[in-house]
Amino acid sequence: MKKIIFLLCITVFATKIFAQKTAINGWQLLDLKKDSFYGISLDQAYQFLKEKNITGTTIVVGVLDSGVDTTHEDLKSVLWHNPKEIPGNKKDDDGNGYADDYYGWNFLGSANGRNVMSNSSEWIRVYWRYRSKFENKQINVAKLSPQERYEYENWQKAKAGVFASAPSDGRLDTLHNYLKSVLFCDSIAKSRLNKEEYSLQDLNKWQPASSIEKTIKDILQEVFSNDDLTDVKNTFVTSSIKDYIVSEERKADGIKNPPATDRQDITGDDPLNPNTKFYGNGDVYANDGLHGTHVSGIIAAVRNNGIGMDGIADNVKIMMVRTVPEGDEVDKDIAMAIRYAVDNGARVINMSFGKSLSPDKKIIDDAVRYAASKDVLLVQGAGNSKRNINAFDNFPNPQYLFTDSIAPNYITVGASDCNGHAADFSNYGDKVVNVFAPGVAIYSTIPQSKYMLLDGTSMATPMVVGLAALLRSYFPQLSAVDIKNIIEQSAVKPNVETTIPGTTDKAYMNKLCISGGIINAYEAVKLAYHWKK
């Protein structure tokens, strides 16, 4: 049953640590020579800036994600506030079309306060979207226009994916029985430990009073044992199992029925109409902020305050643009979120998400071009499927549709561990992944002023965003393309081979990404200081 939670977590933020050296909280900021961890040498970077008497200016970073806890002790002072918006008055004070967008905007909500919490997979949406157009039809591919061919190829991929991934009724029964067992055991443990929320450490201290209790403890230890991360709580584990089962149920239903229209019903917006953009609400938390809060902390949690952990950039305001529900995000929401962030002053945008299909890629491409025209840097995670994505099958991506052109303002990020190896879950590709960054056992903020270790390219991406924001703050004359080039050229190249994710083969990092290395803040600020001088 261990595999159940693993399959869920690897999709968003992988959970296993396979490092030779045991990671410690905050290892990602440390220096290889000084601390023996393959971090980004952040203290050395700030020391260099201090010695050169360089001061920074405030930079706005757009975080396109699930949401953020606006009351978090380590984040509330670094959150962006729309200077012309009065919060809570239900008016569009600044006339930008978005009422009460004080902290940012939620493209997954309605004006009356309802929020989209989950979406179907893009596989299911594409399969049903084009089913009547292509099912049981004789298709002459040679006669299709580029757009029609793109639709047909997407539909073929979607159909194969829907039918291949759908679980059997027997498997669903097994999952439901497993959940019932876990919830029963959890209820006993909470009673015996006298805690509604407990960790594996708490569980290990429990002294069962009977053989039945001993069996319950053993079962829960097995459930927890998928995580080497001792701060994971029972509530997170049970919630993860429930979410995984819901996603499996959707897969099974996707063969028989069109996907639910919750997103359209709640927002009132047609996802296929690229011309509407004023939908959603100002609730950037929406009780769905674990992932987005964690990402935000990596970028900008208050530094040197003795609380929780330190973010990377010290002159940053985080603008949350809620875009990512449980399940696959909608292309239109991504495009509108990019445009909103750009229009409201973001200089760097974090996109810790991805999927295998993008039926409306053109509207995202148009938003990427718009960001480029405004000198805004986009940074996206490569994904956690341990695949080579040189074929650009991870979306969004920097290649414009029907062209060989690559967006110049776009960085794609793989995840590395504390030994300078590629994380075993990370996607890679020496033609599309620009750099690797720490993404294993990353300690950061989560809702309710708590903290947690999480893994994934979702965590590696804000590492790069934090560095990009630091560079844009202290070297404001540099363009988005300059920043991208500096981050690539200053990457540190490990002198050891790493296991290629998903294989047993080994290679140097230059076979896995364009730069051949892992980001380093110290090397980056030194290069930025001398850039074009």
Short mmCIF file of C-alpha atoms in Angstrom, two decimals:
data_model
loop_
_atom_site.label_atom_id
_atom_site.label_comp_id
_atom_site.label_asym_id
_atom_site.label_seq_id
_atom_site.Cartn_x
_atom_site.Cartn_y
_atom_site.Cartn_z
CA MET A 1 0.00 0.00 0.00
CA LYS A 2 3.04 2.23 0.33
CA LYS A 3 2.87 2.83 -3.40
CA ILE A 4 -0.50 4.56 -3.14
CA ILE A 5 0.78 7.64 -1.35
CA PHE A 6 4.01 7.59 -3.35
CA LEU A 7 2.12 7.76 -6.66
CA LEU A 8 0.13 10.72 -5.42
CA CYS A 9 3.02 12.70 -4.01
CA ILE A 10 5.38 12.18 -6.92
CA THR A 11 2.84 14.01 -9.11
CA VAL A 12 3.11 17.23 -7.16
CA PHE A 13 6.00 17.04 -4.74
CA ALA A 14 7.90 13.75 -4.52
CA THR A 15 8.54 12.34 -1.05
CA LYS A 16 11.58 10.06 -1.08
CA ILE A 17 15.10 11.16 -0.24
CA PHE A 18 17.81 9.09 -1.89
CA ALA A 19 20.76 11.30 -0.98
CA GLN A 20 24.09 9.94 0.20
CA LYS A 21 24.33 12.77 2.72
CA THR A 22 21.33 13.32 4.98
CA ALA A 23 19.73 16.67 4.27
CA ILE A 24 19.22 19.19 7.06
CA ASN A 25 16.66 21.97 7.21
CA GLY A 26 17.83 24.83 5.02
CA TRP A 27 20.58 22.85 3.29
CA GLN A 28 19.53 24.39 -0.03
CA LEU A 29 21.02 27.76 0.98
CA LEU A 30 24.39 26.38 2.07
CA ASP A 31 27.76 26.24 0.33
CA LEU A 32 29.50 23.10 -0.94
CA LYS A 33 33.01 24.03 0.21
CA LYS A 34 31.99 25.42 3.58
CA ASP A 35 29.10 23.13 4.49
CA SER A 36 29.49 20.04 2.26
CA PHE A 37 25.97 20.47 0.89
CA TYR A 38 25.25 21.25 -2.75
CA GLY A 39 23.27 24.37 -1.91
CA ILE A 40 23.24 27.73 -3.67
CA SER A 41 25.88 29.54 -1.51
CA LEU A 42 23.43 32.26 -0.54
CA ASP A 43 25.33 33.74 2.42
CA GLN A 44 28.38 34.16 0.21
CA ALA A 45 26.22 35.99 -2.35
CA TYR A 46 24.93 38.47 0.23
CA GLN A 47 28.44 38.97 1.61
CA PHE A 48 29.66 39.83 -1.90
CA LEU A 49 26.87 42.37 -2.36
CA LYS A 50 27.67 43.90 1.03
CA GLU A 51 31.37 44.20 0.23
CA LYS A 52 30.54 45.94 -3.05
CA ASN A 53 28.12 48.31 -1.29
CA ILE A 54 25.30 47.28 -3.60
CA THR A 55 21.79 47.83 -2.29
CA GLY A 56 18.58 46.36 -3.63
CA THR A 57 15.21 47.67 -4.71
CA THR A 58 11.87 45.97 -4.18
CA ILE A 59 10.86 43.41 -6.80
CA VAL A 60 7.36 41.98 -7.26
CA VAL A 61 7.22 38.23 -7.91
CA GLY A 62 4.08 36.65 -9.29
CA VAL A 63 3.39 33.16 -7.93
CA LEU A 64 0.90 31.22 -10.05
CA ASP A 65 -0.16 28.44 -7.71
CA SER A 66 -2.82 26.94 -5.44
CA GLY A 67 -3.04 29.87 -3.04
CA VAL A 68 -1.20 31.36 -0.07
CA ASP A 69 -1.93 31.77 3.62
CA THR A 70 -1.93 35.57 3.92
CA THR A 71 -1.65 35.39 7.72
CA HIS A 72 1.49 33.25 7.90
CA GLU A 73 3.97 34.57 10.46
CA ASP A 74 6.93 34.29 8.07
CA LEU A 75 5.16 35.62 4.96
CA LYS A 76 2.57 38.25 5.82
CA SER A 77 5.10 41.10 5.74
CA VAL A 78 6.43 40.13 2.30
CA LEU A 79 3.09 39.77 0.52
CA TRP A 80 2.28 42.22 -2.25
CA HIS A 81 -0.52 44.69 -1.57
CA ASN A 82 -2.23 46.41 -4.44
CA PRO A 83 -1.54 50.03 -3.45
CA LYS A 84 -4.72 51.39 -5.02
CA GLU A 85 -7.11 48.69 -3.77
CA ILE A 86 -9.12 48.87 -0.55
CA PRO A 87 -9.53 45.30 0.72
CA GLY A 88 -12.97 43.91 1.41
CA ASN A 89 -15.14 46.68 0.02
CA LYS A 90 -16.20 44.61 -3.01
CA LYS A 91 -15.22 47.44 -5.34
CA ASP A 92 -12.67 47.70 -8.11
CA ASP A 93 -10.96 50.74 -6.60
CA ASP A 94 -8.08 50.92 -9.07
CA GLY A 95 -10.22 50.24 -12.14
CA ASN A 96 -8.17 47.29 -13.37
CA GLY A 97 -11.24 45.05 -13.69
CA TYR A 98 -10.61 43.01 -10.54
CA ALA A 99 -12.50 43.96 -7.38
CA ASP A 100 -10.62 43.46 -4.09
CA ASP A 101 -7.43 42.20 -5.70
CA TYR A 102 -5.46 43.32 -2.66
CA TYR A 103 -3.04 40.34 -2.48
CA GLY A 104 -3.42 39.28 -6.09
CA TRP A 105 -6.20 37.40 -7.83
CA ASN A 106 -7.98 34.05 -7.83
CA PHE A 107 -8.97 32.91 -11.32
CA LEU A 108 -10.64 29.87 -9.75
CA GLY A 109 -13.43 31.66 -7.96
CA SER A 110 -16.72 33.49 -8.34
CA ALA A 111 -17.85 36.95 -7.34
CA ASN A 112 -20.08 35.45 -4.64
CA GLY A 113 -17.13 33.76 -2.93
CA ARG A 114 -17.30 30.21 -4.24
CA ASN A 115 -14.01 28.59 -5.27
CA VAL A 116 -12.98 25.80 -7.60
CA MET A 117 -11.12 23.27 -5.48
CA SER A 118 -10.56 20.48 -8.00
CA ASN A 119 -10.43 19.91 -11.75
CA SER A 120 -10.49 16.85 -13.95
CA SER A 121 -7.32 15.80 -15.76
CA GLU A 122 -6.49 17.37 -19.11
CA TRP A 123 -6.49 13.86 -20.63
CA ILE A 124 -10.21 13.52 -19.87
CA ARG A 125 -11.08 17.04 -20.94
CA VAL A 126 -9.32 16.69 -24.31
CA TYR A 127 -10.73 13.22 -24.93
CA TRP A 128 -14.32 14.43 -24.57
CA ARG A 129 -13.73 17.79 -26.22
CA TYR A 130 -12.75 16.19 -29.54
CA ARG A 131 -14.47 12.83 -29.24
CA SER A 132 -17.35 13.62 -31.58
CA LYS A 133 -14.97 15.20 -34.09
CA PHE A 134 -12.56 12.27 -34.40
CA GLU A 135 -14.07 9.09 -32.91
CA ASN A 136 -14.80 6.43 -35.56
CA LYS A 137 -13.87 8.83 -38.35
CA GLN A 138 -11.49 8.23 -41.24
CA ILE A 139 -8.92 10.95 -40.72
CA ASN A 140 -6.52 11.89 -43.50
CA VAL A 141 -3.80 13.53 -41.47
CA ALA A 142 -2.09 14.93 -44.57
CA LYS A 143 -5.15 17.07 -45.32
CA LEU A 144 -5.48 18.54 -41.86
CA SER A 145 -4.44 22.10 -41.13
CA PRO A 146 -1.67 22.53 -38.52
CA GLN A 147 -4.30 23.40 -35.89
CA GLU A 148 -6.49 20.40 -36.79
CA ARG A 149 -3.48 18.09 -36.75
CA TYR A 150 -2.54 19.41 -33.33
CA GLU A 151 -6.09 18.73 -32.11
CA TYR A 152 -6.09 15.24 -33.59
CA GLU A 153 -2.72 14.32 -32.13
CA ASN A 154 -3.78 15.65 -28.74
CA TRP A 155 -6.98 13.65 -28.92
CA GLN A 156 -5.11 10.46 -29.78
CA LYS A 157 -2.77 10.98 -26.82
CA ALA A 158 -5.69 11.78 -24.56
CA LYS A 159 -7.67 8.72 -25.59
CA ALA A 160 -4.70 6.44 -25.03
CA GLY A 161 -4.03 8.06 -21.67
CA VAL A 162 -7.62 7.90 -20.46
CA PHE A 163 -8.04 4.22 -21.22
CA ALA A 164 -4.57 3.21 -20.04
CA SER A 165 -4.77 4.99 -16.70
CA ALA A 166 -8.35 4.17 -15.68
CA PRO A 167 -8.36 1.86 -12.63
CA SER A 168 -10.57 -1.22 -12.47
CA ASP A 169 -13.56 -1.45 -10.14
CA GLY A 170 -11.58 -3.95 -8.09
CA ARG A 171 -8.71 -1.52 -7.63
CA LEU A 172 -11.10 1.22 -6.52
CA ASP A 173 -12.64 -1.16 -3.99
CA THR A 174 -9.16 -1.94 -2.69
CA LEU A 175 -8.36 1.74 -2.35
CA HIS A 176 -11.60 2.49 -0.52
CA ASN A 177 -11.05 -0.41 1.89
CA TYR A 178 -7.50 0.78 2.47
CA LEU A 179 -8.73 4.28 3.29
CA LYS A 180 -11.34 2.92 5.71
CA SER A 181 -8.65 0.92 7.50
CA VAL A 182 -6.31 3.91 7.72
CA LEU A 183 -9.06 6.22 9.01
CA PHE A 184 -10.10 3.66 11.64
CA CYS A 185 -6.51 3.23 12.80
CA ASP A 186 -6.05 6.99 12.77
CA SER A 187 -9.09 7.52 14.99
CA ILE A 188 -7.73 5.06 17.57
CA ALA A 189 -4.28 6.64 17.48
CA LYS A 190 -5.72 10.14 17.98
CA SER A 191 -7.65 8.86 20.98
CA ARG A 192 -4.67 7.09 22.55
CA LEU A 193 -2.23 9.91 21.84
CA ASN A 194 -4.81 12.52 22.83
CA LYS A 195 -3.91 14.50 19.71
CA GLU A 196 -5.93 15.36 16.63
CA GLU A 197 -2.69 15.88 14.74
CA TYR A 198 0.38 13.73 15.30
CA SER A 199 3.67 12.87 13.59
CA LEU A 200 5.57 9.64 13.09
CA GLN A 201 7.72 10.62 16.06
CA ASP A 202 4.59 10.82 18.21
CA LEU A 203 3.44 7.47 16.87
CA ASN A 204 6.77 5.83 17.66
CA LYS A 205 6.46 6.91 21.31
CA TRP A 206 3.01 5.29 21.70
CA GLN A 207 3.00 2.29 24.03
CA PRO A 208 0.07 0.08 22.89
CA ALA A 209 -1.98 -1.47 25.70
CA SER A 210 -3.10 -4.53 23.69
CA SER A 211 -2.24 -6.65 20.68
CA ILE A 212 -4.95 -4.87 18.68
CA GLU A 213 -3.41 -1.50 19.45
CA LYS A 214 0.01 -2.91 18.51
CA THR A 215 -1.41 -3.95 15.12
CA ILE A 216 -2.93 -0.48 14.64
CA LYS A 217 0.41 1.14 15.45
CA ASP A 218 2.21 -1.16 12.98
CA ILE A 219 -0.28 -0.29 10.22
CA LEU A 220 0.12 3.44 10.78
CA GLN A 221 3.90 3.18 10.92
CA GLU A 222 3.75 1.44 7.55
CA VAL A 223 1.57 4.24 6.16
CA PHE A 224 3.97 6.89 7.46
CA SER A 225 7.07 4.96 6.41
CA ASN A 226 6.66 6.10 2.81
CA ASP A 227 7.98 9.45 4.08
CA ASP A 228 11.48 9.85 5.42
CA LEU A 229 10.29 13.28 6.52
CA THR A 230 9.52 13.18 10.22
CA ASP A 231 7.47 16.37 10.30
CA VAL A 232 4.66 14.97 8.13
CA LYS A 233 1.45 14.79 10.13
CA ASN A 234 -1.41 12.27 10.05
CA THR A 235 -3.77 14.90 8.63
CA PHE A 236 -1.50 15.40 5.62
CA VAL A 237 -1.15 11.66 5.04
CA THR A 238 -4.88 10.89 5.22
CA SER A 239 -5.71 13.90 3.07
CA SER A 240 -3.19 12.73 0.47
CA ILE A 241 -4.79 9.29 0.33
CA LYS A 242 -8.26 10.81 -0.06
CA ASP A 243 -7.06 13.12 -2.87
CA TYR A 244 -5.40 10.21 -4.64
CA ILE A 245 -8.59 8.12 -4.49
CA VAL A 246 -10.65 11.02 -5.85
CA SER A 247 -8.24 11.33 -8.77
CA GLU A 248 -8.51 7.58 -9.45
CA GLU A 249 -12.30 7.79 -9.35
CA ARG A 250 -12.18 10.60 -11.90
CA LYS A 251 -10.00 8.46 -14.17
CA ALA A 252 -12.48 5.60 -13.99
CA ASP A 253 -15.43 7.86 -14.68
CA GLY A 254 -13.62 9.63 -17.52
CA ILE A 255 -14.10 6.67 -19.86
CA LYS A 256 -17.88 6.77 -19.49
CA ASN A 257 -18.80 10.39 -18.85
CA PRO A 258 -17.67 13.90 -19.85
CA PRO A 259 -15.75 15.73 -17.11
CA ALA A 260 -17.59 17.83 -14.56
CA THR A 261 -17.98 21.49 -15.43
CA ASP A 262 -17.30 22.83 -11.93
CA ARG A 263 -14.76 25.36 -13.13
CA GLN A 264 -17.16 26.92 -15.66
CA ASP A 265 -20.16 26.65 -13.34
CA ILE A 266 -18.39 28.40 -10.46
CA THR A 267 -16.44 31.07 -12.32
CA GLY A 268 -19.13 31.69 -14.94
CA ASP A 269 -16.36 31.84 -17.53
CA ASP A 270 -16.06 29.90 -20.77
CA PRO A 271 -12.57 28.31 -20.74
CA LEU A 272 -12.58 28.15 -24.55
CA ASN A 273 -13.15 31.88 -25.00
CA PRO A 274 -9.78 33.70 -24.88
CA ASN A 275 -11.41 37.13 -24.97
CA THR A 276 -12.90 37.15 -21.46
CA LYS A 277 -10.58 37.87 -18.57
CA PHE A 278 -12.52 39.52 -15.77
CA TYR A 279 -13.62 36.48 -13.77
CA GLY A 280 -12.68 35.11 -10.36
CA ASN A 281 -12.37 36.76 -6.96
CA GLY A 282 -9.82 38.17 -4.55
CA ASP A 283 -9.62 35.13 -2.25
CA VAL A 284 -6.02 34.07 -2.88
CA TYR A 285 -6.05 31.49 -0.08
CA ALA A 286 -9.34 29.66 -0.68
CA ASN A 287 -8.33 27.05 1.94
CA ASP A 288 -6.05 25.52 -0.68
CA GLY A 289 -2.72 27.09 0.14
CA LEU A 290 -0.29 24.35 1.16
CA HIS A 291 1.59 24.16 -2.13
CA GLY A 292 1.53 27.87 -2.89
CA THR A 293 2.50 28.83 0.65
CA HIS A 294 5.46 26.45 0.55
CA VAL A 295 6.60 27.86 -2.79
CA SER A 296 6.25 31.45 -1.56
CA GLY A 297 8.36 30.76 1.52
CA ILE A 298 11.22 29.37 -0.55
CA ILE A 299 11.30 32.59 -2.55
CA ALA A 300 10.80 35.20 0.12
CA ALA A 301 10.12 34.09 3.71
CA VAL A 302 11.46 36.85 5.94
CA ARG A 303 15.22 36.51 6.29
CA ASN A 304 17.11 36.56 9.59
CA ASN A 305 14.05 37.02 11.79
CA GLY A 306 14.69 33.91 13.88
CA ILE A 307 11.34 32.44 12.81
CA GLY A 308 10.85 29.27 10.80
CA MET A 309 13.17 29.51 7.81
CA ASP A 310 14.82 32.01 5.49
CA GLY A 311 13.72 32.74 1.95
CA ILE A 312 16.19 33.56 -0.79
CA ALA A 313 15.39 37.13 -1.82
CA ASP A 314 15.26 39.96 0.72
CA ASN A 315 13.59 42.68 -1.35
CA VAL A 316 10.57 40.82 -2.67
CA LYS A 317 6.81 41.18 -2.55
CA ILE A 318 4.86 38.01 -3.38
CA MET A 319 1.79 38.46 -5.59
CA MET A 320 -0.33 35.32 -5.45
CA VAL A 321 -2.36 34.48 -8.55
CA ARG A 322 -4.44 31.42 -7.77
CA THR A 323 -4.41 29.26 -10.88
CA VAL A 324 -3.80 25.65 -9.84
CA PRO A 325 -6.54 23.50 -8.27
CA GLU A 326 -6.30 19.84 -7.35
CA GLY A 327 -6.09 18.24 -10.81
CA ASP A 328 -4.94 19.87 -14.04
CA GLU A 329 -5.00 23.62 -14.50
CA VAL A 330 -6.87 25.13 -17.46
CA ASP A 331 -4.81 26.75 -20.24
CA LYS A 332 -6.89 29.90 -20.24
CA ASP A 333 -6.43 30.40 -16.51
CA ILE A 334 -2.66 30.13 -16.94
CA ALA A 335 -2.68 32.70 -19.73
CA MET A 336 -4.88 35.13 -17.80
CA ALA A 337 -2.75 34.69 -14.68
CA ILE A 338 0.45 35.51 -16.57
CA ARG A 339 -1.16 38.63 -18.01
CA TYR A 340 -2.54 39.71 -14.63
CA ALA A 341 0.87 39.33 -12.97
CA VAL A 342 2.61 41.24 -15.75
CA ASP A 343 0.04 44.05 -15.80
CA ASN A 344 0.31 44.50 -12.04
CA GLY A 345 4.06 44.81 -11.85
CA ALA A 346 5.56 41.33 -11.49
CA ARG A 347 9.15 41.14 -12.79
CA VAL A 348 9.54 37.38 -12.29
CA ILE A 349 6.78 34.74 -12.41
CA ASN A 350 6.89 31.34 -10.68
CA MET A 351 5.03 28.46 -12.36
CA SER A 352 5.42 25.30 -10.26
CA PHE A 353 3.00 23.18 -12.27
CA GLY A 354 2.72 21.25 -15.51
CA LYS A 355 0.77 18.69 -17.50
CA SER A 356 1.16 16.47 -20.56
CA LEU A 357 -1.33 18.17 -22.88
CA SER A 358 -2.09 21.77 -23.75
CA PRO A 359 -5.07 22.02 -26.10
CA ASP A 360 -5.13 25.83 -26.01
CA LYS A 361 -1.41 26.39 -26.04
CA LYS A 362 -1.71 29.35 -28.39
CA ILE A 363 -3.31 31.58 -25.76
CA ILE A 364 -0.53 30.70 -23.34
CA ASP A 365 2.06 31.39 -26.04
CA ASP A 366 0.46 34.79 -26.60
CA ALA A 367 0.71 35.50 -22.85
CA VAL A 368 4.36 34.40 -22.83
CA ARG A 369 5.07 36.76 -25.74
CA TYR A 370 3.29 39.52 -23.83
CA ALA A 371 5.48 38.86 -20.78
CA ALA A 372 8.57 38.96 -23.01
CA SER A 373 7.50 42.30 -24.45
CA LYS A 374 7.29 43.66 -20.89
CA ASP A 375 10.68 42.20 -19.88
CA VAL A 376 9.21 39.68 -17.43
CA LEU A 377 11.01 36.40 -16.69
CA LEU A 378 8.96 33.15 -16.51
CA VAL A 379 10.28 30.17 -14.54
CA GLN A 380 8.63 26.75 -14.66
CA GLY A 381 9.24 23.34 -13.15
CA ALA A 382 10.30 20.55 -15.50
CA GLY A 383 7.93 18.07 -13.84
CA ASN A 384 8.26 15.00 -11.64
CA SER A 385 7.76 12.12 -14.07
CA LYS A 386 11.47 11.17 -14.41
CA ARG A 387 11.24 11.62 -18.19
CA ASN A 388 13.33 13.20 -20.90
CA ILE A 389 11.21 16.16 -22.03
CA ASN A 390 13.30 17.21 -25.03
CA ALA A 391 10.20 16.49 -27.10
CA PHE A 392 8.46 19.35 -25.22
CA ASP A 393 5.68 17.15 -23.85
CA ASN A 394 5.57 19.01 -20.55
CA PHE A 395 3.26 22.04 -20.68
CA PRO A 396 3.47 24.98 -20.57
CA ASN A 397 6.79 25.11 -22.35
CA PRO A 398 8.93 27.74 -24.09
CA GLN A 399 8.48 26.51 -27.67
CA TYR A 400 5.89 28.53 -29.56
CA LEU A 401 3.26 26.42 -31.29
CA PHE A 402 3.90 25.51 -34.96
CA THR A 403 7.36 27.08 -34.86
CA ASP A 404 10.91 26.25 -33.82
CA SER A 405 11.11 29.49 -31.86
CA ILE A 406 11.85 29.41 -28.15
CA ALA A 407 10.68 32.11 -25.76
CA PRO A 408 13.81 34.01 -24.68
CA ASN A 409 12.36 34.93 -21.26
CA TYR A 410 11.67 31.37 -20.07
CA ILE A 411 13.60 29.08 -17.70
CA THR A 412 12.73 25.42 -17.13
CA VAL A 413 14.04 23.85 -13.92
CA GLY A 414 14.96 20.32 -12.85
CA ALA A 415 15.43 19.23 -9.22
CA SER A 416 18.70 18.25 -7.52
CA ASP A 417 19.52 16.81 -4.09
CA CYS A 418 22.00 17.81 -1.40
CA ASN A 419 24.79 15.77 -3.02
CA GLY A 420 24.53 17.50 -6.38
CA HIS A 421 22.70 14.63 -8.05
CA ALA A 422 19.55 14.85 -10.11
CA ALA A 423 16.54 13.98 -7.98
CA ASP A 424 15.28 10.53 -8.91
CA PHE A 425 11.82 11.93 -9.78
CA SER A 426 12.92 14.93 -11.86
CA ASN A 427 12.27 15.36 -15.57
CA TYR A 428 15.29 16.38 -17.59
CA GLY A 429 16.37 17.29 -21.13
CA ASP A 430 19.52 18.87 -22.47
CA LYS A 431 17.55 20.88 -25.03
CA VAL A 432 14.78 22.30 -22.86
CA VAL A 433 15.69 22.10 -19.14
CA ASN A 434 17.94 25.09 -18.49
CA VAL A 435 19.27 24.38 -15.00
CA PHE A 436 18.83 22.20 -11.96
CA ALA A 437 18.19 23.59 -8.48
CA PRO A 438 17.71 22.12 -4.99
CA GLY A 439 14.38 20.32 -4.85
CA VAL A 440 14.70 17.48 -2.31
CA ALA A 441 13.83 17.85 1.39
CA ILE A 442 13.10 21.58 1.16
CA TYR A 443 11.86 23.04 4.43
CA SER A 444 9.42 25.90 3.97
CA THR A 445 6.22 27.57 5.06
CA ILE A 446 2.77 25.94 4.99
CA PRO A 447 -0.59 27.29 6.21
CA GLN A 448 -1.32 28.14 9.85
CA SER A 449 2.21 29.41 10.45
CA LYS A 450 3.65 25.93 10.17
CA TYR A 451 6.53 24.47 8.18
CA MET A 452 7.14 21.27 6.25
CA LEU A 453 9.71 19.45 4.15
CA LEU A 454 8.55 18.81 0.59
CA ASP A 455 10.25 17.61 -2.60
CA GLY A 456 9.75 18.22 -6.30
CA THR A 457 10.55 20.48 -9.20
CA SER A 458 7.80 22.57 -7.60
CA MET A 459 10.39 23.35 -4.92
CA ALA A 460 13.33 23.73 -7.32
CA THR A 461 11.47 26.33 -9.40
CA PRO A 462 11.12 28.93 -6.60
CA MET A 463 14.84 28.46 -5.91
CA VAL A 464 15.51 29.86 -9.37
CA VAL A 465 12.79 32.48 -8.98
CA GLY A 466 14.29 33.61 -5.68
CA LEU A 467 17.70 33.93 -7.30
CA ALA A 468 16.23 35.76 -10.31
CA ALA A 469 14.42 38.16 -7.98
CA LEU A 470 17.61 38.77 -6.02
CA LEU A 471 19.47 39.58 -9.24
CA ARG A 472 16.71 41.84 -10.53
CA SER A 473 16.64 43.63 -7.18
CA TYR A 474 20.36 44.32 -6.91
CA PHE A 475 21.07 44.71 -10.62
CA PRO A 476 17.91 46.40 -11.98
CA GLN A 477 19.61 47.38 -15.22
CA LEU A 478 19.69 43.72 -16.32
CA SER A 479 16.93 42.42 -18.60
CA ALA A 480 15.00 39.21 -18.17
CA VAL A 481 17.15 37.61 -20.88
CA ASP A 482 20.29 38.83 -19.11
CA ILE A 483 19.10 37.22 -15.88
CA LYS A 484 18.38 33.95 -17.66
CA ASN A 485 21.84 33.93 -19.24
CA ILE A 486 23.55 34.76 -15.95
CA ILE A 487 21.72 31.99 -14.09
CA GLU A 488 22.71 29.49 -16.78
CA GLN A 489 26.31 30.61 -17.15
CA SER A 490 26.94 30.75 -13.39
CA ALA A 491 25.56 27.28 -12.71
CA VAL A 492 28.03 25.03 -10.90
CA LYS A 493 28.78 21.81 -12.77
CA PRO A 494 29.16 18.79 -10.46
CA ASN A 495 32.28 16.79 -11.24
CA VAL A 496 30.52 13.51 -10.54
CA GLU A 497 28.06 11.53 -12.59
CA THR A 498 24.45 11.28 -11.53
CA THR A 499 21.90 8.58 -12.17
CA ILE A 500 19.63 9.60 -15.03
CA PRO A 501 16.12 9.72 -13.51
CA GLY A 502 14.00 6.73 -14.39
CA THR A 503 17.02 4.66 -15.44
CA THR A 504 20.07 2.94 -13.99
CA ASP A 505 22.37 4.79 -16.39
CA LYS A 506 24.75 7.49 -15.21
CA ALA A 507 25.78 10.74 -16.87
CA TYR A 508 27.20 14.15 -16.10
CA MET A 509 24.71 16.97 -15.64
CA ASN A 510 25.41 18.37 -19.13
CA LYS A 511 23.41 15.43 -20.51
CA LEU A 512 20.43 16.45 -18.41
CA CYS A 513 20.20 20.23 -18.90
CA ILE A 514 21.43 23.05 -21.10
CA SER A 515 23.71 24.65 -18.52
CA GLY A 516 25.07 21.35 -17.25
CA GLY A 517 24.80 22.51 -13.68
CA ILE A 518 23.03 23.60 -10.51
CA ILE A 519 22.25 27.23 -9.73
CA ASN A 520 24.62 29.12 -7.45
CA ALA A 521 23.75 32.54 -6.03
CA TYR A 522 27.34 33.52 -5.25
CA GLU A 523 28.57 32.79 -8.76
CA ALA A 524 25.49 34.51 -10.19
CA VAL A 525 25.93 37.80 -8.32
CA LYS A 526 29.62 37.90 -9.22
CA LEU A 527 28.77 37.39 -12.89
CA ALA A 528 25.96 39.96 -12.72
CA TYR A 529 28.35 42.48 -11.17
CA HIS A 530 30.67 42.21 -14.17
CA TRP A 531 27.92 41.73 -16.78
CA LYS A 532 28.39 44.08 -19.73
CA LYS A 533 30.56 46.45 -17.67
#
